[in-house]
Short mmCIF file of C-alpha atoms in Angstrom, two decimals:
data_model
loop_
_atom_site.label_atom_id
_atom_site.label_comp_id
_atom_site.label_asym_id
_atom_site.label_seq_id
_atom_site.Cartn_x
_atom_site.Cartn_y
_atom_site.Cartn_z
CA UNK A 1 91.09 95.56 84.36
CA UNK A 2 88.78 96.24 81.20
CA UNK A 3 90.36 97.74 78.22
CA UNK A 4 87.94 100.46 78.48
CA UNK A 5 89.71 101.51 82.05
CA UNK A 6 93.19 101.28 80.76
CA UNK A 7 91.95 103.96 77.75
CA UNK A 8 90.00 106.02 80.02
CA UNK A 9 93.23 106.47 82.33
CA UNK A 10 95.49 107.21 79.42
CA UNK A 11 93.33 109.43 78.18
CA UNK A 12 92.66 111.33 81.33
CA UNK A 13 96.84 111.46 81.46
CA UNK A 14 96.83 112.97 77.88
CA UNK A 15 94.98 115.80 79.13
CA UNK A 16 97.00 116.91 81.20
CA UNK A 17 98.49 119.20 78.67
CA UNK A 18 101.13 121.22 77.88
CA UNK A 19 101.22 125.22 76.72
CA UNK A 20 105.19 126.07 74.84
CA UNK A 21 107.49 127.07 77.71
CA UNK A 22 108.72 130.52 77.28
CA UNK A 23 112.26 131.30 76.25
CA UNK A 24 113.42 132.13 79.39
CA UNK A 25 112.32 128.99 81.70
CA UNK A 26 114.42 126.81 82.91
CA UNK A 27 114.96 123.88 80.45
CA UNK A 28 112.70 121.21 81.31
CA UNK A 29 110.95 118.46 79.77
CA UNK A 30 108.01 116.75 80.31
CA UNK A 31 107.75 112.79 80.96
CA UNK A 32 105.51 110.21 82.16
CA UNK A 33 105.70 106.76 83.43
CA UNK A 34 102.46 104.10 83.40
CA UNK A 35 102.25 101.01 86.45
CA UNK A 36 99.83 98.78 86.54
CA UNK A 37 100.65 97.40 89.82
CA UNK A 38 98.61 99.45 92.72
CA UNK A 39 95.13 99.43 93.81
CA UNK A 40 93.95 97.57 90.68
CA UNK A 41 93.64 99.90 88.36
CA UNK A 42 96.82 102.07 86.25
CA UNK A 43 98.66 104.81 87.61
CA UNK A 44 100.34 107.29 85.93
CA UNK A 45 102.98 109.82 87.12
CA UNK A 46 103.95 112.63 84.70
CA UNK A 47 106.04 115.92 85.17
CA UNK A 48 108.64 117.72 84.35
CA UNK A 49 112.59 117.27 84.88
CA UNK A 50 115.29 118.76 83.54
CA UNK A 51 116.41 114.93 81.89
CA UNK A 52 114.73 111.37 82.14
CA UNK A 53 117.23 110.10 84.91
CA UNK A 54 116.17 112.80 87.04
CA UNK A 55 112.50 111.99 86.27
CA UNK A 56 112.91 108.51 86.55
CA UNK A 57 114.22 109.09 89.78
CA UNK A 58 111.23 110.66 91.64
CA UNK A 59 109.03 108.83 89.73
CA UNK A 60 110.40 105.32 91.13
CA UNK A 61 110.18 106.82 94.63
CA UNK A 62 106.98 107.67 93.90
CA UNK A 63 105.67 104.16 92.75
CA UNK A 64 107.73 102.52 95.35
CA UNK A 65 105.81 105.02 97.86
CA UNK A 66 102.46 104.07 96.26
CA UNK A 67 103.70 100.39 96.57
CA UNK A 68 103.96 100.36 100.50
CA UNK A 69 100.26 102.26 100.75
CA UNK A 70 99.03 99.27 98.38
CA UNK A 71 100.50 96.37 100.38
CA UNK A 72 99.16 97.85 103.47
CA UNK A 73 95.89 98.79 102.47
CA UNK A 74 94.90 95.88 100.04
CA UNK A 75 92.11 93.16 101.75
CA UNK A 76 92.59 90.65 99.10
CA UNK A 77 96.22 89.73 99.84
CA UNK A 78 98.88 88.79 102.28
CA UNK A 79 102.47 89.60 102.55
CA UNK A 80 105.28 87.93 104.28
CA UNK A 81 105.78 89.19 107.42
CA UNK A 82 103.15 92.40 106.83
CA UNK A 83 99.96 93.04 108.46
CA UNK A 84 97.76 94.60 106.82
CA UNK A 85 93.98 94.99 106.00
CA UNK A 86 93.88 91.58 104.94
CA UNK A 87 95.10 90.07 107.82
CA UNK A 88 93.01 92.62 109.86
CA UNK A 89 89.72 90.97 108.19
CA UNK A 90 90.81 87.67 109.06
CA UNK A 91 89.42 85.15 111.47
CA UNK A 92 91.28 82.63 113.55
CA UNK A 93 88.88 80.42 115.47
CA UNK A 94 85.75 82.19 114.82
CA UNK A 95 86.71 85.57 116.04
CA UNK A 96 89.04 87.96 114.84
CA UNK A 97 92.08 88.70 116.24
CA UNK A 98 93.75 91.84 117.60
CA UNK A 99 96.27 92.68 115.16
CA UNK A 100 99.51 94.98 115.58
CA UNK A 101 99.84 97.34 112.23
CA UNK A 102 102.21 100.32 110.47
CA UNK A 103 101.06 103.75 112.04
CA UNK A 104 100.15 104.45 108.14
CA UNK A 105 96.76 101.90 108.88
CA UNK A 106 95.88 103.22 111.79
CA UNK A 107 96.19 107.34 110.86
CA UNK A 108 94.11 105.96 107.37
CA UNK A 109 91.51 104.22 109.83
CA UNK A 110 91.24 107.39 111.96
CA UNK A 111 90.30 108.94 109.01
CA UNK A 112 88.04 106.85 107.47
CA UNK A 113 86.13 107.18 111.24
CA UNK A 114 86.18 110.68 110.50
CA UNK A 115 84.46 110.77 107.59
CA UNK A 116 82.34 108.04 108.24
CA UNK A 117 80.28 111.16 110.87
CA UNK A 118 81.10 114.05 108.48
CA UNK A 119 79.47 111.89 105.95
CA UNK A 120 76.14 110.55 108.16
CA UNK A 121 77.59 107.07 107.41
CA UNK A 122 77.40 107.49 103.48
CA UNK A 123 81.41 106.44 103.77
CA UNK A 124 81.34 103.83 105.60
CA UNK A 125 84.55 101.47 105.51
CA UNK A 126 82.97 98.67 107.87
CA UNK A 127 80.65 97.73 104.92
CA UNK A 128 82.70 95.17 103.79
CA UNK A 129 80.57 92.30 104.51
CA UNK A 130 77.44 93.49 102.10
CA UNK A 131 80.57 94.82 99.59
CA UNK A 132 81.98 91.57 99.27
CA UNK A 133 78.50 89.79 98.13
CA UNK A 134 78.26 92.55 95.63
CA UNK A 135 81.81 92.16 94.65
CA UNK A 136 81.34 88.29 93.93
CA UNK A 137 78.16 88.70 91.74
CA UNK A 138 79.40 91.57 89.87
CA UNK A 139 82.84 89.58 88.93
CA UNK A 140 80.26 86.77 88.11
CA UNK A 141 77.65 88.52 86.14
CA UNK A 142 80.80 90.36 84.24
CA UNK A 143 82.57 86.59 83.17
CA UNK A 144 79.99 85.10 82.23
CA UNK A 145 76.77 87.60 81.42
CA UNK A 146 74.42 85.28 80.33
CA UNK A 147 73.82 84.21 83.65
CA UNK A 148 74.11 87.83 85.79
CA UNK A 149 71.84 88.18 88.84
CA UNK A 150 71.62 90.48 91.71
CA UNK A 151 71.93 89.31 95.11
CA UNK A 152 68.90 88.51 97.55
CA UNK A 153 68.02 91.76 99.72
CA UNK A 154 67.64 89.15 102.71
CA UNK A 155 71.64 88.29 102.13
CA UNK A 156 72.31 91.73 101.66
CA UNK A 157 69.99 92.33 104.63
CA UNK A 158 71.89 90.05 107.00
CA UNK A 159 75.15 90.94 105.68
CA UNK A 160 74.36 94.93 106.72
CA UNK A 161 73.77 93.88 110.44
CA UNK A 162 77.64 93.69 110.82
CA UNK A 163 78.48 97.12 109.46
CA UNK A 164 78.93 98.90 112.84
CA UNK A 165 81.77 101.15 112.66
CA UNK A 166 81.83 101.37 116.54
CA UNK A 167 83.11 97.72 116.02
CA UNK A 168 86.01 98.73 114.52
CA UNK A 169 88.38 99.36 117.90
CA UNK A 170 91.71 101.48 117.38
CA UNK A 171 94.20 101.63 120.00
CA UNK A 172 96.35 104.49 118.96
CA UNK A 173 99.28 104.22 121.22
CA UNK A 174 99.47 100.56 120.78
CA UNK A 175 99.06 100.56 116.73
CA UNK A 176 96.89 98.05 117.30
CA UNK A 177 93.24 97.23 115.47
CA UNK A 178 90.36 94.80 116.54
CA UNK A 179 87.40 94.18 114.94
CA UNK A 180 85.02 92.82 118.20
CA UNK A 181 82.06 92.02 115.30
CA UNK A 182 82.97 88.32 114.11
CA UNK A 183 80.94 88.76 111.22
CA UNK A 184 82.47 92.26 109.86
CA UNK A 185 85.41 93.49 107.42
CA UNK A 186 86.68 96.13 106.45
CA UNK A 187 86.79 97.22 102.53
CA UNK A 188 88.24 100.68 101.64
CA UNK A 189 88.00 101.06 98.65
CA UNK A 190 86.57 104.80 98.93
CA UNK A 191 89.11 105.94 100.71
CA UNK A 192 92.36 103.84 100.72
CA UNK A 193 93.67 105.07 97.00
CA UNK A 194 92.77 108.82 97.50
CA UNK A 195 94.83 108.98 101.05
CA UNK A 196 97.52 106.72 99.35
CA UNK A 197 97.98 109.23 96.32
CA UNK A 198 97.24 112.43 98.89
CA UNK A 199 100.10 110.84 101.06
CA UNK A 200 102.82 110.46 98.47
CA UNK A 201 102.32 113.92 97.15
CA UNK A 202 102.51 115.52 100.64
CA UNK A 203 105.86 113.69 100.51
CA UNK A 204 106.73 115.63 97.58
CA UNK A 205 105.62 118.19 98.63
CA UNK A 206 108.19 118.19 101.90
CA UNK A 207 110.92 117.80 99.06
CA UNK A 208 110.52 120.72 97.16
CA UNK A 209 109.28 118.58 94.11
CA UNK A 210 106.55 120.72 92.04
CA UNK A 211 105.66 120.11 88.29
CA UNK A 212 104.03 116.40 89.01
CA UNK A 213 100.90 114.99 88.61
CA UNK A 214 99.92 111.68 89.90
CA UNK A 215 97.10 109.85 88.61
CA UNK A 216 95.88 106.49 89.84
CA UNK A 217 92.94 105.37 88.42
CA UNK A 218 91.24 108.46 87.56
CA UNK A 219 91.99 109.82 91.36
CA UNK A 220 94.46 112.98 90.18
CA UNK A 221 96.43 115.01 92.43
CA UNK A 222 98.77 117.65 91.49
CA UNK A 223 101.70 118.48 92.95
CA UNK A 224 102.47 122.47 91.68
CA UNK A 225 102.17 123.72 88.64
CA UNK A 226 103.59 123.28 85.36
CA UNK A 227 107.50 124.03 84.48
CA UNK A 228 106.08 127.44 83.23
CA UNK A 229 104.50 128.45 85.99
CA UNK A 230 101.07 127.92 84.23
CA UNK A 231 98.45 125.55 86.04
CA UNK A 232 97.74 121.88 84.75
CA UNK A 233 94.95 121.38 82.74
CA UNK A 234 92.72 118.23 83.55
CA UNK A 235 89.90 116.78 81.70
CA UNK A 236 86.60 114.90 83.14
CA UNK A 237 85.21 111.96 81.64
CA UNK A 238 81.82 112.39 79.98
CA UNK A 239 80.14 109.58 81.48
CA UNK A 240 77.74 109.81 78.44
CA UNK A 241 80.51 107.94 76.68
CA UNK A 242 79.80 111.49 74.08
CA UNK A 243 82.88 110.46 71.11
CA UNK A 244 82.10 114.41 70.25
CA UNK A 245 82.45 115.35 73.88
CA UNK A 246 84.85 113.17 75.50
CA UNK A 247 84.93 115.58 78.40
CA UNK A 248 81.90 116.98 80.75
CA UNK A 249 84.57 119.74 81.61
CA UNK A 250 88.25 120.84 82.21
CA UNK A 251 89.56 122.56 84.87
CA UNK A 252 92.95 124.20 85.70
CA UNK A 253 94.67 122.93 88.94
CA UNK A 254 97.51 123.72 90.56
CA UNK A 255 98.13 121.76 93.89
CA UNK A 256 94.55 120.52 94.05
CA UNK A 257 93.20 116.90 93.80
CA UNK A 258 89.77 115.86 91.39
CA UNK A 259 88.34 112.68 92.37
CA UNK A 260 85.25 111.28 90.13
CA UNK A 261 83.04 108.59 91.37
CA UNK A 262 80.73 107.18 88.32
CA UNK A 263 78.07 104.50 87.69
CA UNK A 264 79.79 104.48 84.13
CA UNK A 265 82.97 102.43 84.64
CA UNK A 266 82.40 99.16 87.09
CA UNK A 267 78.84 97.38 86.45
CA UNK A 268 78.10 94.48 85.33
CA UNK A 269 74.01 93.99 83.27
CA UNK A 270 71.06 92.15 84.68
CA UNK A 271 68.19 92.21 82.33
CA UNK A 272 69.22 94.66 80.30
CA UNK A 273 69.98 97.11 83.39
CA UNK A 274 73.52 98.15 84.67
CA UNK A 275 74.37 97.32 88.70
CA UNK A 276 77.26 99.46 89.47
CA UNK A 277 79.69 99.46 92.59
CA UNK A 278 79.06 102.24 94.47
CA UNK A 279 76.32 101.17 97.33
CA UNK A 280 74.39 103.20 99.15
CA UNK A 281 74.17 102.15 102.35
CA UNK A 282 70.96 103.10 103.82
CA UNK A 283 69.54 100.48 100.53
CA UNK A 284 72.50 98.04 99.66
CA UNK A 285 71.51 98.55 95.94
CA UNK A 286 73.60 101.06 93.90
CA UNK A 287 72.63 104.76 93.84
CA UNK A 288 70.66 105.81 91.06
CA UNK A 289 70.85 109.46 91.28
CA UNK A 290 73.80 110.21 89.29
CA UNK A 291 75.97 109.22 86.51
CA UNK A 292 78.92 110.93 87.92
CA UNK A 293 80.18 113.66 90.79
CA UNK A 294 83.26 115.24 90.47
CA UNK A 295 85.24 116.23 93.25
CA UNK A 296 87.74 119.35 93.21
CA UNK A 297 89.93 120.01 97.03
CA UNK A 298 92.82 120.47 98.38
CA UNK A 299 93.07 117.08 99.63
CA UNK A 300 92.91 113.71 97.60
CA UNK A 301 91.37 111.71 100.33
CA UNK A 302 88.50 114.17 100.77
CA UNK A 303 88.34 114.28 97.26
CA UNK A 304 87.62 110.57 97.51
CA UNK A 305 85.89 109.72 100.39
CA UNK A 306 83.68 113.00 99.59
CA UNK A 307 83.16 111.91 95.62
CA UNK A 308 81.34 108.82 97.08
CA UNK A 309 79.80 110.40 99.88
CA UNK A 310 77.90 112.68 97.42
CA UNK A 311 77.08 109.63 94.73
CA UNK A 312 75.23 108.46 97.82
CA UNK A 313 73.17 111.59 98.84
CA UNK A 314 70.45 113.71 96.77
CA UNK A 315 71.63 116.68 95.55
CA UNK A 316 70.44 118.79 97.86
CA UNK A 317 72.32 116.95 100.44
CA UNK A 318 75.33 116.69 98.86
CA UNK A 319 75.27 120.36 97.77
CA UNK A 320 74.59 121.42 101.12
CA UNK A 321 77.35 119.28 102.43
CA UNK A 322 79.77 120.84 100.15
CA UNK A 323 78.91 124.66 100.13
CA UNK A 324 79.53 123.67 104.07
CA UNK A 325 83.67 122.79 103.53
CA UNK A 326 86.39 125.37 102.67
CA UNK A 327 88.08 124.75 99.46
CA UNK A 328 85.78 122.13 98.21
CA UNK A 329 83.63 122.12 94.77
CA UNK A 330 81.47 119.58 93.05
CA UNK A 331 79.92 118.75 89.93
CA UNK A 332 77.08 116.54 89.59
CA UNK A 333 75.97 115.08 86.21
CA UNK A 334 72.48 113.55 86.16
CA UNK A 335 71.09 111.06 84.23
CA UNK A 336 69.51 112.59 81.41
CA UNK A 337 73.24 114.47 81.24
CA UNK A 338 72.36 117.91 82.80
CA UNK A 339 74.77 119.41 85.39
CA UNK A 340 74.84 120.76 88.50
CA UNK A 341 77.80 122.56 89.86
CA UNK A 342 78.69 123.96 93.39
CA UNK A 343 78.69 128.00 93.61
CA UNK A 344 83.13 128.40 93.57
CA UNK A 345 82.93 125.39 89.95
CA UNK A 346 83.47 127.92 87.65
CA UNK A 347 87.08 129.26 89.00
CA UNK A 348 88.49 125.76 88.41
CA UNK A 349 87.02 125.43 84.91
CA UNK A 350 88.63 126.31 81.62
CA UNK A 351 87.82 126.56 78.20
CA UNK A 352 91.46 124.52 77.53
#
């Protein structure tokens, strides 16, 4: 992970600030805990207990929680004795096999289908054979830059012929997954870490914890609001890299998720122009249309899934797609740094 990620998700965790509790709350203190051990990137988990033990307490549930999502959901590793997505993109003689998984892949998978039609295939977790090429240069162009390149449209072309999410095959009362496409895998990266983090805090949530916030990697989900009663105040990145303006905006949450997808924070430079992660699928190149889009729902996987979704369309599509969901809001920043907010933005915004 760059340095500049690590400061970008502390920072984002400083703003989560707190106003003076008043005189008669309960006494309670506010904490926060930093891993670096989930979905690549850092988590953080702050809120408010009445002492660190008791903190420390939900917060290592919490992490150990976010730990079992991780394991399961993670295509670049195996586990002793756990299948997973990994093991899922495997093949064994030429053809992969059908593999028996945790009802946690399967309900995630289900999703991800789901989304993939909401979305008109902009989320599209079967994309993991044109994902990986990208992933490979961009890791290459990033150690050593002097010799960065983009990948050949006619890999990228072949690679995008085994994208079909109809070859993905679920058999829900088995718990079973088969991939019937030799040459496809599965990457979920847009939607694995929101559902994770939306997941956990529902499991809060059952508890009767409130006054948490979980942030992993910039994907922030609430859980309540502050000791005070007051809501949490959340800052998003200016993508402009502004030292004046650090943030294109806060908002106040309370019980809501914001999920940002941005060309700003993973790219790596080809002649002098920046390649990003987030691939459109009808090109295979990175979208061009924004520098970030802002997601603000109920939800944390929406919030995900959606964030990228919208990177992905024009903003008339994405717009349209959004005024279309309850409880959804967006805000688009464009490249010369103008925005463009959904019509319910400005009851989630605050001055601070």
């Amino acid at each position: 992970m760059s340095m500049r990620k690590y400061l970008v998700a502390l920072t984002l965790a400083v703003a989560l600030m707190l106003s003076a509790l008043p005189s008669c709350a309960p006494r309670a203190e506010k904490f926060s805990v930093h891993s670096f051990d989930y979905f690549d990137t850092v988590t953080t988990v702050t809120g408010f207990a009445s002492s660190k033990d008791d903190f420390d307490e939900i917060a290592e549930q919490i992490l150990a929680e976010l730990g079992e999502y991780h394991r399961l959901y993670t295509i670049y590793h195996r586990f002793e004795g756990l299948e997973n997505l990994c093991t899922i993109n495997e093949l064994v003689d030429g053809q992969h096999r059908t593999v028996t998984v945790d009802r946690r892949i399967v309900d995630m998978l289900l999703y991800a289908k789901d989304m993939h039609e909401m979305t008109d295939g902009r989320v599209n977790i079967a994309m993991g054979s044109v994902l990986s090429i990208w992933h490979d240069y961009r890791t290459e162009g990033m150690n050593d830059p002097s010799a960065a390149k983009i990948p050949p449209m006619d890999r990228l072309t072949d690679a995008a012929r085994h994208t079909d999410i109809h070859c993905l095959v679920i058999d829900e009362e088995a718990c079973t997954v088969t991939l019937t496409d030799p040459g496809m895998t599965l990457d979920v990266g847009a939607i694995a870490k929101g559902y994770a983090v939306e997941m956990v805090a529902r499991s809060l949530e059952e508890k009767g914890v409130s006054g948490y916030v979980l942030n992993v990697g910039g994907n922030v989900r609430t859980v309540g609001a502050k000791a005070d009663g007051t809501p949490w105040i959340v800052g998003i990145e200016n993508p402009l890299e502004d030292e004046e303006n650090p943030y294109t905006a806060y908002l106040q949450l309370e019980g809501e998720a914001l999920v940002t997808s941005g060309s700003y924070q993973r790219y790596y430079v080809v002649a002098e122009k920046r390649y990003h992660h987030i691939i459109d699928p009808n090109t295979l190149m990175p979208s061009e249309g924004f520098l970030s889009v802002s997601v603000v729902c109920k939800n944390s996987a929406d919030g995900d899934a959606l964030s990228t979704a919208l990177f992905c369309m024009t903003a008339e599509e994405g717009l349209a797609l959004v005024e279309s969901l309850p409880d959804v809001e967006a805000i688009w920043v464009l490249p010369d740094g103008t925005r463009r907010t959904s019509s319910g933005w400005s009851r989630y915004e605050s001055t601070q």
